[in-house]
Short mmCIF file of C-alpha atoms and ligand atoms in Angstrom, two decimals:
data_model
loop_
_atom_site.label_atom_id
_atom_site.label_comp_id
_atom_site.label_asym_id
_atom_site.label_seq_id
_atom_site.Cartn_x
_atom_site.Cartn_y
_atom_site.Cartn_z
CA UNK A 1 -23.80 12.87 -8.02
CA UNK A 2 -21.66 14.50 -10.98
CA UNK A 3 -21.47 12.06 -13.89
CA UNK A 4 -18.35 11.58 -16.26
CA UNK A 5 -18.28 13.98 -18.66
CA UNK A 6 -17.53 11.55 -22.00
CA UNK A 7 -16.13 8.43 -22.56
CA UNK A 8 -13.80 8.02 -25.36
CA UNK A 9 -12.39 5.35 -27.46
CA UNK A 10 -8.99 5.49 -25.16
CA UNK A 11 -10.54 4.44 -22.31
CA UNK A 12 -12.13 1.26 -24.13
CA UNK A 13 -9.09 0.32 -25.74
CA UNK A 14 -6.98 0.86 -22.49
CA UNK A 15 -9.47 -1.54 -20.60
CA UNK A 16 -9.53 -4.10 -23.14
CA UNK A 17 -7.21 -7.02 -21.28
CA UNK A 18 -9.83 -6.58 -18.03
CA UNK A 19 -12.72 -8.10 -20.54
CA UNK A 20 -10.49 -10.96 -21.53
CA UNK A 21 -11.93 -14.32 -22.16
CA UNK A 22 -11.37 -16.62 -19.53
CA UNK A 23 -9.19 -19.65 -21.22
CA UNK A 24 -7.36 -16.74 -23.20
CA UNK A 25 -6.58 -15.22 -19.87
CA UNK A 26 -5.80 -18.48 -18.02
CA UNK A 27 -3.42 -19.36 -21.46
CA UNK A 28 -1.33 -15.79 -20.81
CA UNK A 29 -0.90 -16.61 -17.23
CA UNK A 30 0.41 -19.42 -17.98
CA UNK A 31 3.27 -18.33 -20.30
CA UNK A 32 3.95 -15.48 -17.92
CA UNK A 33 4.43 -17.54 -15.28
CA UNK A 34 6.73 -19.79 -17.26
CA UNK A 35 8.65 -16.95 -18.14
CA UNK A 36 8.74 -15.43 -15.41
CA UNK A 37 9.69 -18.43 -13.36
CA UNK A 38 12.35 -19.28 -16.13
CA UNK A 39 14.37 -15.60 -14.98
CA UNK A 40 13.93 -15.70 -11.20
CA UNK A 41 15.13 -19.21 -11.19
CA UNK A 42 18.58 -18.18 -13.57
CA UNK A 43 19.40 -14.96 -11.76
CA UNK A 44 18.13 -14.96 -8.15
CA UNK A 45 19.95 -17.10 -6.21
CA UNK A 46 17.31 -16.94 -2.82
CA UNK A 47 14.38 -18.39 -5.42
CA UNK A 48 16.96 -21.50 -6.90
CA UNK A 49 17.90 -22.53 -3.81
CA UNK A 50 14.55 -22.33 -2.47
CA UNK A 51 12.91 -23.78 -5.67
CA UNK A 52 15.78 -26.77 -5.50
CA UNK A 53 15.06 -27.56 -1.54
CA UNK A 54 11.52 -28.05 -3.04
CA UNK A 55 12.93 -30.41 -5.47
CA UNK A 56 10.64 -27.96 -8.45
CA UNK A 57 12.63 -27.14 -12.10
CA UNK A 58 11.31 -24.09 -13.69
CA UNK A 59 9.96 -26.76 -16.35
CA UNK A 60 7.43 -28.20 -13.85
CA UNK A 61 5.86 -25.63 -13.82
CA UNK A 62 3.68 -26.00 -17.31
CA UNK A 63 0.71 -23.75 -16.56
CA UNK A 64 -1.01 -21.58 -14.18
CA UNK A 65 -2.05 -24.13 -11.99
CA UNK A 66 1.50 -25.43 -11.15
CA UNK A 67 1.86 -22.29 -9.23
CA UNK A 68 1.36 -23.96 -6.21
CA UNK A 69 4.04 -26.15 -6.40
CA UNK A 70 6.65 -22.91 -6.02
CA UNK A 71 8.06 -21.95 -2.62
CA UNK A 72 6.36 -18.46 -0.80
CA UNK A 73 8.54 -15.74 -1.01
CA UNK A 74 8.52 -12.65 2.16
CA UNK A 75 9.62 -9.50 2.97
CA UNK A 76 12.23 -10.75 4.96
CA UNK A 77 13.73 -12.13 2.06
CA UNK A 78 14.27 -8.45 0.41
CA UNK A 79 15.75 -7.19 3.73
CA UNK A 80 18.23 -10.15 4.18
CA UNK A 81 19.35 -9.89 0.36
CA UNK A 82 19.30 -5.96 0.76
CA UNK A 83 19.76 -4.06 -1.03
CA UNK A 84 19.82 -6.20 -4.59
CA UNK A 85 19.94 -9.23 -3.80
CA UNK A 86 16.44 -10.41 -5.43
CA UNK A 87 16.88 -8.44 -8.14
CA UNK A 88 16.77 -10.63 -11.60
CA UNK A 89 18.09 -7.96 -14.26
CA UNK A 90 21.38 -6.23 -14.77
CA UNK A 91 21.70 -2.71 -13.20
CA UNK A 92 22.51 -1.19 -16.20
CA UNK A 93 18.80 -2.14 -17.44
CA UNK A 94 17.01 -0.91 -14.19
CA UNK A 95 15.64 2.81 -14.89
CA UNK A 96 14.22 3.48 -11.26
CA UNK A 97 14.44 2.12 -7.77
CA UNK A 98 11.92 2.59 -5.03
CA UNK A 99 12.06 1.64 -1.55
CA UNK A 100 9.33 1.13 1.35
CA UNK A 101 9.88 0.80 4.97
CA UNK A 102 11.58 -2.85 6.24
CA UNK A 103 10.68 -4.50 9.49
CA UNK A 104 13.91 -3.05 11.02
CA UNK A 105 15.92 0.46 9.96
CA UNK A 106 16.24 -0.55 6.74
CA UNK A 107 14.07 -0.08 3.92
CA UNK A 108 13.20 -3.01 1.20
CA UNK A 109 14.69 -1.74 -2.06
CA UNK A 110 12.91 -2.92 -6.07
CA UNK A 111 13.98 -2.02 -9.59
CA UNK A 112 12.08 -1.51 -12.54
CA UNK A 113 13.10 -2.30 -15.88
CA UNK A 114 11.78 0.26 -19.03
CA UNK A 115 9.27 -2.65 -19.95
CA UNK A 116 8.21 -3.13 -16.04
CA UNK A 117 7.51 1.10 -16.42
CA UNK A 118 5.46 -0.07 -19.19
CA UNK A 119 3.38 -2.67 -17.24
CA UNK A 120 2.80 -0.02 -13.99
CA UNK A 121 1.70 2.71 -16.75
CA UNK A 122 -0.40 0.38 -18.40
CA UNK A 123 -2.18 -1.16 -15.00
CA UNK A 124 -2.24 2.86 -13.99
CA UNK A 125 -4.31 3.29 -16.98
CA UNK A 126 -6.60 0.51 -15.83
CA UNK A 127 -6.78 1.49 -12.68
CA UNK A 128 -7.79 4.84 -13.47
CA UNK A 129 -10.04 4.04 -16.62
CA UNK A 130 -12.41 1.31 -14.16
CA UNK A 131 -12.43 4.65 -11.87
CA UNK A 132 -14.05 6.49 -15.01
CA UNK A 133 -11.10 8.75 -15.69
CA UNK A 134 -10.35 9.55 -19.42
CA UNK A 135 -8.66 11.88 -21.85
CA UNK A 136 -9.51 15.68 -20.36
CA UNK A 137 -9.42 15.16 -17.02
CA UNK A 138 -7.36 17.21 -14.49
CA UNK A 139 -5.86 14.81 -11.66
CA UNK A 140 -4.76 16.25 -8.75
CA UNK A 141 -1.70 13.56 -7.16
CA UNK A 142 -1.66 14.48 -3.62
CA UNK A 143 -0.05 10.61 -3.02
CA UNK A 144 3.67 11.39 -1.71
CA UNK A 145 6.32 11.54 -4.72
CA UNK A 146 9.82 10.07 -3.74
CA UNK A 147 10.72 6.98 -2.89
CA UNK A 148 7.15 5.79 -1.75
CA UNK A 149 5.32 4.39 -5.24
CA UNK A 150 1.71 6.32 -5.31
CA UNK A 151 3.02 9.18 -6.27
CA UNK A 152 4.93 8.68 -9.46
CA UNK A 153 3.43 5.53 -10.10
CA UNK A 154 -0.27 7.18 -10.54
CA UNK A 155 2.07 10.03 -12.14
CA UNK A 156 2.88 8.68 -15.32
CA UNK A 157 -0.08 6.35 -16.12
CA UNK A 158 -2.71 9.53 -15.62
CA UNK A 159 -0.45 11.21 -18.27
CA UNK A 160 -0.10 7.94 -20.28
CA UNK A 161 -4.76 8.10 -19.82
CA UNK A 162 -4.23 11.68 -21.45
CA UNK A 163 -4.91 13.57 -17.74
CA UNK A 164 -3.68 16.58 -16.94
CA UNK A 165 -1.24 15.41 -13.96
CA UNK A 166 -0.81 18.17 -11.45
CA UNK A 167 2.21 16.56 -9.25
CA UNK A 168 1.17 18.46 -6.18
CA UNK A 169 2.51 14.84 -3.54
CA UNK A 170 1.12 15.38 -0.28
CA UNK A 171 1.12 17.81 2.45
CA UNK A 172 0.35 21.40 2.50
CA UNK A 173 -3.52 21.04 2.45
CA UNK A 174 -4.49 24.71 2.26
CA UNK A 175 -2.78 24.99 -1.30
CA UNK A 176 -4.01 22.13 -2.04
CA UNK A 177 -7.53 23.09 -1.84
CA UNK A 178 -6.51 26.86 -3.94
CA UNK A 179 -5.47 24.85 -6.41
CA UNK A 180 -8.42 22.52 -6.58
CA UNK A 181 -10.68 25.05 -6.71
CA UNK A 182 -8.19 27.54 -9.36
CA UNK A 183 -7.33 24.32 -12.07
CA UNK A 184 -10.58 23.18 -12.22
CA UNK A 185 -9.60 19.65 -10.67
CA UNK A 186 -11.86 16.81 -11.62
CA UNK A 187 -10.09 13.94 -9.53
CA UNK A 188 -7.66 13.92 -7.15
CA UNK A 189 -5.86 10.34 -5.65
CA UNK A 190 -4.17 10.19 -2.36
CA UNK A 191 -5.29 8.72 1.10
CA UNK A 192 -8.38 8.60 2.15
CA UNK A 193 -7.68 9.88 5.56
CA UNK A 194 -5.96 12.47 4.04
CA UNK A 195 -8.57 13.30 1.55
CA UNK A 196 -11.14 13.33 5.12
CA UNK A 197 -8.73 15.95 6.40
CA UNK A 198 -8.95 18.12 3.48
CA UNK A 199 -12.35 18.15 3.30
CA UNK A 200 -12.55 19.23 6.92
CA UNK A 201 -10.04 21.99 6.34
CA UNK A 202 -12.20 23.45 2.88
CA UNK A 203 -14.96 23.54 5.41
CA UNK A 204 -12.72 26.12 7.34
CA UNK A 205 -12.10 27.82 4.22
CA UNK A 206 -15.75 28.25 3.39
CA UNK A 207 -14.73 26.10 0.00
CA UNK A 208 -17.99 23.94 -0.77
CA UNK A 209 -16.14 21.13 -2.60
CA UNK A 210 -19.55 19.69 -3.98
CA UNK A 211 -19.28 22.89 -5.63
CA UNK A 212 -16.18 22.16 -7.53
CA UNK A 213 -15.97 20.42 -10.90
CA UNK A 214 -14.16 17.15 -8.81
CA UNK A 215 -15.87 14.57 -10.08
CA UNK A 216 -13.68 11.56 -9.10
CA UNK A 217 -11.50 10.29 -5.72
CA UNK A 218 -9.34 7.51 -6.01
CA UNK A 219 -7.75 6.75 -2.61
CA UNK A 220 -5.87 3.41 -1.43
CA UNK A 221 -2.32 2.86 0.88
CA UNK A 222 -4.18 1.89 4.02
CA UNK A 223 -7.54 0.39 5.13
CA UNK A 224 -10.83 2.37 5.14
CA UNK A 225 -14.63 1.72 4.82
CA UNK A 226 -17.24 1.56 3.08
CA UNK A 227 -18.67 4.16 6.25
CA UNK A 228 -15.61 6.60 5.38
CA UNK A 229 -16.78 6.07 2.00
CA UNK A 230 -20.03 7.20 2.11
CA UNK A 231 -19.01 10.27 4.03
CA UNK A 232 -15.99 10.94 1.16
CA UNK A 233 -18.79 10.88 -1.43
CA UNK A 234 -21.95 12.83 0.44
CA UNK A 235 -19.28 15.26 1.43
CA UNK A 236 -17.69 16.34 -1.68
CA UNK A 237 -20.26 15.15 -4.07
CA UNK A 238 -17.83 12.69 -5.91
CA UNK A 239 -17.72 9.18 -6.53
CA UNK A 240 -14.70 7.43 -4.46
CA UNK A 241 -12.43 4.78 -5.78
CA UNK A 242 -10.66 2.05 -3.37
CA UNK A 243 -7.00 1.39 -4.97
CA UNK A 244 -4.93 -1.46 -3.69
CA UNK A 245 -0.98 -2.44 -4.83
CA UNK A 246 2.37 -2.82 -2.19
CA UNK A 247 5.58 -1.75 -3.52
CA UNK A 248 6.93 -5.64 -3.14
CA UNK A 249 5.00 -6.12 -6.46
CA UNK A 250 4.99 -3.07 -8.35
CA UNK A 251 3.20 -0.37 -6.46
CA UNK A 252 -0.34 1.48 -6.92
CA UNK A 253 -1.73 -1.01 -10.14
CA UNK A 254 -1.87 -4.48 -8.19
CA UNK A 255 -6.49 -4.20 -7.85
CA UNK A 256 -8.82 -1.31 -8.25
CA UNK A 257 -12.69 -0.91 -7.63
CA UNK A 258 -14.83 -0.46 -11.16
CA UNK A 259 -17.88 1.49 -10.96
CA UNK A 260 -19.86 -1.28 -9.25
CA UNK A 261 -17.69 -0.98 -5.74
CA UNK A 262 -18.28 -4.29 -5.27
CA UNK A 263 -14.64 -5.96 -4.42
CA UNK A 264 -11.53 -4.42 -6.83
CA UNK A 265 -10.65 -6.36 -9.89
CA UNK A 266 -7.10 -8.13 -9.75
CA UNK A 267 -4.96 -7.19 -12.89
CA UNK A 268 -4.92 -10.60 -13.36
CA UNK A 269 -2.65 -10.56 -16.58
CA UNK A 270 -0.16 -9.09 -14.43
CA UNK A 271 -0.48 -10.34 -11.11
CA UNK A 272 -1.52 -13.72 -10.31
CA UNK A 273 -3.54 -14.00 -6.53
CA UNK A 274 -4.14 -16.63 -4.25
CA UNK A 275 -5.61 -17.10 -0.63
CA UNK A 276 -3.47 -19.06 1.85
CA UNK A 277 -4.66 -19.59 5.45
CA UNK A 278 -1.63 -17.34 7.12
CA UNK A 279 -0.73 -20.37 10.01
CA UNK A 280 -0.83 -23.48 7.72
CA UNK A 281 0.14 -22.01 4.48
CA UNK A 282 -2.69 -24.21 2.54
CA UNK A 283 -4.37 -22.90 -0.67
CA UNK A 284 -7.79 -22.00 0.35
CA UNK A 285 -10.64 -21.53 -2.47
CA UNK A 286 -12.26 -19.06 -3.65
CA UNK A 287 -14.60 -17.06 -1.76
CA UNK A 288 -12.74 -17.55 2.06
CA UNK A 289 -11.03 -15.71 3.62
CA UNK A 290 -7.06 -16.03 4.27
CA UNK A 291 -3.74 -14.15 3.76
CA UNK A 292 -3.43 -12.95 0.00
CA UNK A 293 -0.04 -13.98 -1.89
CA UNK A 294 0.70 -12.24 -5.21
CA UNK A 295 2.83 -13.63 -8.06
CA UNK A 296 4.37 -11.30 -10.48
CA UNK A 297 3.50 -12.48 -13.83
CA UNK A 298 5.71 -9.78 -15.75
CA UNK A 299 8.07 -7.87 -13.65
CA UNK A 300 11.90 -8.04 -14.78
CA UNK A 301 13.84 -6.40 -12.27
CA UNK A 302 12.29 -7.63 -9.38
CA UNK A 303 10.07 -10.61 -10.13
CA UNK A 304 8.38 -12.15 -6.68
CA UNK A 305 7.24 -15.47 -6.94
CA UNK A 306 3.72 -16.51 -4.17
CA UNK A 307 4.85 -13.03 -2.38
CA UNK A 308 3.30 -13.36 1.39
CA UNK A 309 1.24 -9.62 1.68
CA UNK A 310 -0.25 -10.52 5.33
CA UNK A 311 -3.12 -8.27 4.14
CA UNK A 312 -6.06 -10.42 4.78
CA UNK A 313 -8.98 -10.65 2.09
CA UNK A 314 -11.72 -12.98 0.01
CA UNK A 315 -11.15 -13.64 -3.58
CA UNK A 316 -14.69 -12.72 -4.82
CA UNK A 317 -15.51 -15.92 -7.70
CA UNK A 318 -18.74 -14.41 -9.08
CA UNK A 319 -18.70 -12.44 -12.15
CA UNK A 320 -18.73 -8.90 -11.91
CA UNK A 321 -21.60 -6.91 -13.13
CA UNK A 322 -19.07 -4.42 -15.27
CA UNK A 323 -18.45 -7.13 -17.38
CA UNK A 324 -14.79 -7.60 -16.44
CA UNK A 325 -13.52 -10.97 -16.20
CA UNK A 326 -10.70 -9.91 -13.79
CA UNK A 327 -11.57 -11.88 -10.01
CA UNK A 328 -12.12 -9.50 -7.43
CA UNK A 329 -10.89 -9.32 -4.24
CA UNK A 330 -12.86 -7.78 -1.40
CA UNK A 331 -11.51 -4.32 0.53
CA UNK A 332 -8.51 -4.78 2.52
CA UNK A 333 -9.09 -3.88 6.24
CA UNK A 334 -6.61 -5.43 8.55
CA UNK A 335 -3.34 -7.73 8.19
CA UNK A 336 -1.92 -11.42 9.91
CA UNK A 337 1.10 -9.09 11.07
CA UNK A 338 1.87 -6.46 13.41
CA UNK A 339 2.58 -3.59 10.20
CA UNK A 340 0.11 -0.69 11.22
CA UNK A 341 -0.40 2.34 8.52
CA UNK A 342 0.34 5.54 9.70
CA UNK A 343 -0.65 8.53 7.00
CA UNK A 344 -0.12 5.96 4.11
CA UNK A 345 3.71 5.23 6.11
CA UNK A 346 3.51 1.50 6.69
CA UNK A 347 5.52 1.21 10.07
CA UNK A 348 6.43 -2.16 12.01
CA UNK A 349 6.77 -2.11 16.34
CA UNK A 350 10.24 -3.62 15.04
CA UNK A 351 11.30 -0.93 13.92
CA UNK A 352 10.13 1.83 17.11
CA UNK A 353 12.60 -0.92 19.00
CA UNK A 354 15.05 -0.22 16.89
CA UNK A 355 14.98 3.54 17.40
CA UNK A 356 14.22 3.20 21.33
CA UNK A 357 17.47 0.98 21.52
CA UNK A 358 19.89 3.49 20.04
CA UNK A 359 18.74 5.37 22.66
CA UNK A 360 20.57 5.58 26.11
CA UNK A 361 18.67 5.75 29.51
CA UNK A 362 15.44 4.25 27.87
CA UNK A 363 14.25 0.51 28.52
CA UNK A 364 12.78 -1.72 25.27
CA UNK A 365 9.06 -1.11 27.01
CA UNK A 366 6.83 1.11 24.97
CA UNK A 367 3.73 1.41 23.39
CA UNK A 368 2.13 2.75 20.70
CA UNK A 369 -1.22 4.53 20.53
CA UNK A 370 -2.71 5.65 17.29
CA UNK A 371 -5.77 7.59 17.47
CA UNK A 372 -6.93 10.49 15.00
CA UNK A 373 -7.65 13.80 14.99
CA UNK A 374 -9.10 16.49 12.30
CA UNK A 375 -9.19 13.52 10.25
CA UNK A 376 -5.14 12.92 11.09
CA UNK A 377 -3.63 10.02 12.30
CA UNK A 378 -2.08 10.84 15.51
CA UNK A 379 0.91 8.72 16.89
CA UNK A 380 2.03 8.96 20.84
CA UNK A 381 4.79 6.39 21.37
CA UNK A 382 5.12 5.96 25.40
CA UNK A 383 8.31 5.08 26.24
CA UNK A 384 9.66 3.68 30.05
CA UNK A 385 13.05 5.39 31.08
CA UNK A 386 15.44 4.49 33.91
CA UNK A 387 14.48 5.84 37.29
CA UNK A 388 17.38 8.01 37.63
CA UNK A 389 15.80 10.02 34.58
CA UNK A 390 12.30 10.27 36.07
CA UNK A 391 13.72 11.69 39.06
CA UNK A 392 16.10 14.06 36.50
CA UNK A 393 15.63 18.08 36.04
CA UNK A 394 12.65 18.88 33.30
CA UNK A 395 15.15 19.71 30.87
CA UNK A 396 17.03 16.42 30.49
CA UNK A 397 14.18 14.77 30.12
CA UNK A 398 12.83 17.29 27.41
CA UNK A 399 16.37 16.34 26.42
CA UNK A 400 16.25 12.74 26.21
CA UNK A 401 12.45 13.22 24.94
CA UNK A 402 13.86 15.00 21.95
CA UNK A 403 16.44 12.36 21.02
CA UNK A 404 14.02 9.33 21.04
CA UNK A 405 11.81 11.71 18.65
CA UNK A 406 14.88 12.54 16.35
CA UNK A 407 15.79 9.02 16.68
CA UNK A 408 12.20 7.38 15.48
CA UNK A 409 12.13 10.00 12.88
CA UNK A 410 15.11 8.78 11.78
CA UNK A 411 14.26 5.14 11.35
CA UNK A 412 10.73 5.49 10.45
CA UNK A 413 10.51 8.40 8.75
CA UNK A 414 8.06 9.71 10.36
CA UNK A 415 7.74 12.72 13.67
CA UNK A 416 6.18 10.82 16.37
CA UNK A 417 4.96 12.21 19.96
CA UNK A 418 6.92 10.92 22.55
CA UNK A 419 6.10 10.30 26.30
CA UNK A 420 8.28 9.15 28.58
CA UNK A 421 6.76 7.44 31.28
CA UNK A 422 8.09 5.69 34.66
CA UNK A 423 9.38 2.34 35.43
CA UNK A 424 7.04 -0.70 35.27
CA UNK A 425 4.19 1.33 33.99
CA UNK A 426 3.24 -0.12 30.93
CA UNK A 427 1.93 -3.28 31.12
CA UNK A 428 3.91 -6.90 30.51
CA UNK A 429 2.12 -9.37 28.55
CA UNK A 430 1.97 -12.49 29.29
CA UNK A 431 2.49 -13.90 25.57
CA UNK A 432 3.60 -11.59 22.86
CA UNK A 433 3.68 -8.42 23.84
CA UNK A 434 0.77 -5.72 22.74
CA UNK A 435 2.60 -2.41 21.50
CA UNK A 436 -0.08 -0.63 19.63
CA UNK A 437 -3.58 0.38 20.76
CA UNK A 438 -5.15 1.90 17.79
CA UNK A 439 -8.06 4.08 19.06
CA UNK A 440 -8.42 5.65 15.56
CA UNK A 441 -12.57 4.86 14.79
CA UNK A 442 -13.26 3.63 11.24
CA UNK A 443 -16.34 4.84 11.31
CA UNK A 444 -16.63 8.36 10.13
CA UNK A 445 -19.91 8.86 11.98
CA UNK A 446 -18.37 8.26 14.79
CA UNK A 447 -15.58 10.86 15.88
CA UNK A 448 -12.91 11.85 12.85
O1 LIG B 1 0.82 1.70 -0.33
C1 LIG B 1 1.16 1.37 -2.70
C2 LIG B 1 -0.04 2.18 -2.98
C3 LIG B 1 0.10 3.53 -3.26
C4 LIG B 1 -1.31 1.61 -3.01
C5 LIG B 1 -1.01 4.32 -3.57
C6 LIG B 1 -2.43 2.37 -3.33
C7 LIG B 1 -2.28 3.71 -3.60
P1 LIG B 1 3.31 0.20 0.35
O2 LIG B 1 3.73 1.48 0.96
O3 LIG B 1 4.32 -0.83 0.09
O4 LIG B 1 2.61 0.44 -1.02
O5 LIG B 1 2.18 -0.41 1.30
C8 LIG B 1 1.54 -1.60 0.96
O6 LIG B 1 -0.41 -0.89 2.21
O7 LIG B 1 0.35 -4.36 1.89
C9 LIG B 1 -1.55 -2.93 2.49
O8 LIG B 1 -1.34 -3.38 3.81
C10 LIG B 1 -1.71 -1.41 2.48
N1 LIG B 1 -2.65 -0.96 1.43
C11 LIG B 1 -2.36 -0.48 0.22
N2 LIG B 1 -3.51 -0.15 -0.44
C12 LIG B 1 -4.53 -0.48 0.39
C13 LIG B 1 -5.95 -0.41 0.29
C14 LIG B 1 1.48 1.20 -1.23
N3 LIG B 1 -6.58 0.08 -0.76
C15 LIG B 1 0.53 -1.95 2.04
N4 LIG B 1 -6.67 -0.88 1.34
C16 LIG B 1 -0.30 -3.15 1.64
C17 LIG B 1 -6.07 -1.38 2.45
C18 LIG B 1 -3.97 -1.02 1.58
N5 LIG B 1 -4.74 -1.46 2.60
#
């Protein structure tokens, strides 16, 4: 395995707060939270009402602990204040808006204030520092730039490290690997399915990545293994880094791995977690697993109070090895709802329905198969039409075919295969109705 080249004073002094004292840290979380619960209480109306129902003043709430004493917050409460209704600052001090896909058409919309820039560079910086990153480096960011938040959230805290930030976003994988090989890349960040399918596709080329100076992955945006990890790392010879963040609280910058791989440390300063069990809503303790909920401890423009992420996970208690004092949390691999991850797009059944029913001569019956291919996540949506149709010329139903695609594309963002299939052949479910099959193997031994 390549090692890091140098470490350098930057790095140390970026990565202080992760080596914070315990008390000192539980003190700062503390007066964030005051503060923080001070704002969303004055200017969002959705967290008053909710935090007067609950009978709880912003000055109850005296220290960390009290957090549980505030009301959850979900993503259904960005879409039914859409687009700025949770917002907690004045427009005029928001620099940049991002957006990710809703559970309907559409999308959940956040702000960031210069100082919450500040906080997302400086987590970056973390992020990438516990990665082993530094001053000198050449990052390639193959994560998607636009309104998605990997790519120019990683963006500006690799320059803020002192990388060299090549903003290449994703997609077109065969200059991709030209210029990994011509800039003398030593880490690249995007998904890790994505980074599987350019690995199979420099095999084509005869490029022997392991050959390259690429020293470093990180990946996050979706679920993977530690098996696709192993294969990442024998592979391309480089050491691979599991990323986690959701743009409800800030983006890429919410945990990342260290060099131990053992969990990813929580930027605790900045975002406080806790475990719930996702039916009853209790606190669970450390070390079991349950639904995590994230409190923003600094955010301005969009501060979310106990925010419900459905991804499910263990807070890790133990002390890391590394030294950081940060908890852990251990790798995200599946959620309590029906999101599914499709090339780093999250996508909810919801919002296929929506598509289907702005289409004529279709019924609200479909299903969704994922499975995977050259490393590519592969989407067929089935989709029952009338009778009449079935029994219709080729070319209407290439037609119609072509509508529900345009029409998916549309809401989702994201081309879908379509196949329309006949009445009363996809099968009713008793209870709540199964719409995806996901056939795609996590195991990278298995069948990419
Ligand atoms: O995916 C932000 C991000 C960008 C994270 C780049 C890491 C790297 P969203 O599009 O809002 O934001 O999707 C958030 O993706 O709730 C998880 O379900 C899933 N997810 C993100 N990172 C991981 C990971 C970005 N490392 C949703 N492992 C989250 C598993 C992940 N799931």
């Amino acid at each position: 395995m390549k090692e890091p080249s140098c470490h350098n004073w930057h790095v140390h002094a970026v990565s202080m707060p992760d080596f914070m004292p315990l008390k000192k840290l539980g003190e700062l979380q503390g007066k964030r939270l005051r503060s923080v619960v001070e704002s969303a209480y004055a200017n969002v109306a959705c967290f008053r009402k909710r935090m007067d129902a609950r009978k709880v003043k912003p000055q109850d709430i005296k220290g960390i602990a009290d957090i549980s004493l505030l009301p959850f917050s979900e993503k259904n409460d960005l879409r039914t204040t859409y687009p700025f209704g949770l917002f907690a600052s004045p427009m005029k001090d928001v620099v940049r808006l991002h957006a990710s896909s809703g559970t309907t058409g559409k999308p959940i919309v956040v702000g960031y204030t210069a100082r919450d820039m500040e906080v997302w560079k400086n987590v970056i910086m973390r992020t990438l520092a516990a990665a082993g990153m530094h001053r000198g480096d050449i990052l390639q960011n193959a994560f998607g730039y636009g309104l998605f938040t990997g790519g120019l959230g990683l963006h500006y805290g690799a320059e803020a490290l002192g990388a060299t930030v090549i903003p290449i976003s994703g997609g077109n994988t065969e200059r991709q690997i030209m210029l990994l090989c011509d800039l003398k890349v030593t880490a690249i960040c995007c998904t890790p399915t994505y980074f599987i399918h350019l690995m199979e596709h420099a095999e084509k080329m005869g490029v022997d990545l392991k050959k390259l100076p690429l020293r470093v992955g990180v990946f996050g945006a979706e679920p993977w293994t530690e098996g696709m990890r192993l294969f990442i790392e024998k592979g391309a010879g480089i050491k691979a880094f599991d990323i986690y963040g959701l743009t409800e609280i800030i983006g890429p910058g919410v945990a990342a791995e260290c060099e131990r791989h053992c969990g990813l440390h929580v930027f605790e300063d900045c975002f406080y977690p806790e475990i719930i069990d996702p039916v009853s809503g209790k606190n669970l303790p450390d070390g079991k697993e349950g639904e995590l909920v994230l409190s923003t401890l600094q955010k301005e423009a969009t501060p979310m109070l106990r925010y419900r992420t459905h991804d499910m996970t263990t807070i890790l208690p133990e002390p890391c090895k590394c030294g950081r004092t940060l908890r852990r949390i251990m790798r995200i691999d599946h959620r309590s709802d029906d999101m599914f991850i499709i090339r780093g797009v999250n996508v909810y059944p919801s919002q296929i329905e929506a598509a289907l029913l702005k289409v004529e001569q279709t019924f609200p019956h479909y299903l969704v198969i994922l499975t995977k291919a050259n490393g590519l996540d592969q989407v067929e949506v089935q989709v029952e039409v009338t009778r009449e149709v079935f029994s219709d010329r080729i070319s209407e139903m290439e037609n119609l075919r072509g509508k529900i695609s345009l029409s998916i594309e549309h809401v989702v963002g994201l081309r879908m295969n379509v196949r329309l299939v006949e009445p009363q052949t996809i099968e009713r479910s008793q209870g709540k109705a199964k719409r995806v099959v996901d056939r795609r193997t996590m195991n990278p031994g298995d069948k990419l």
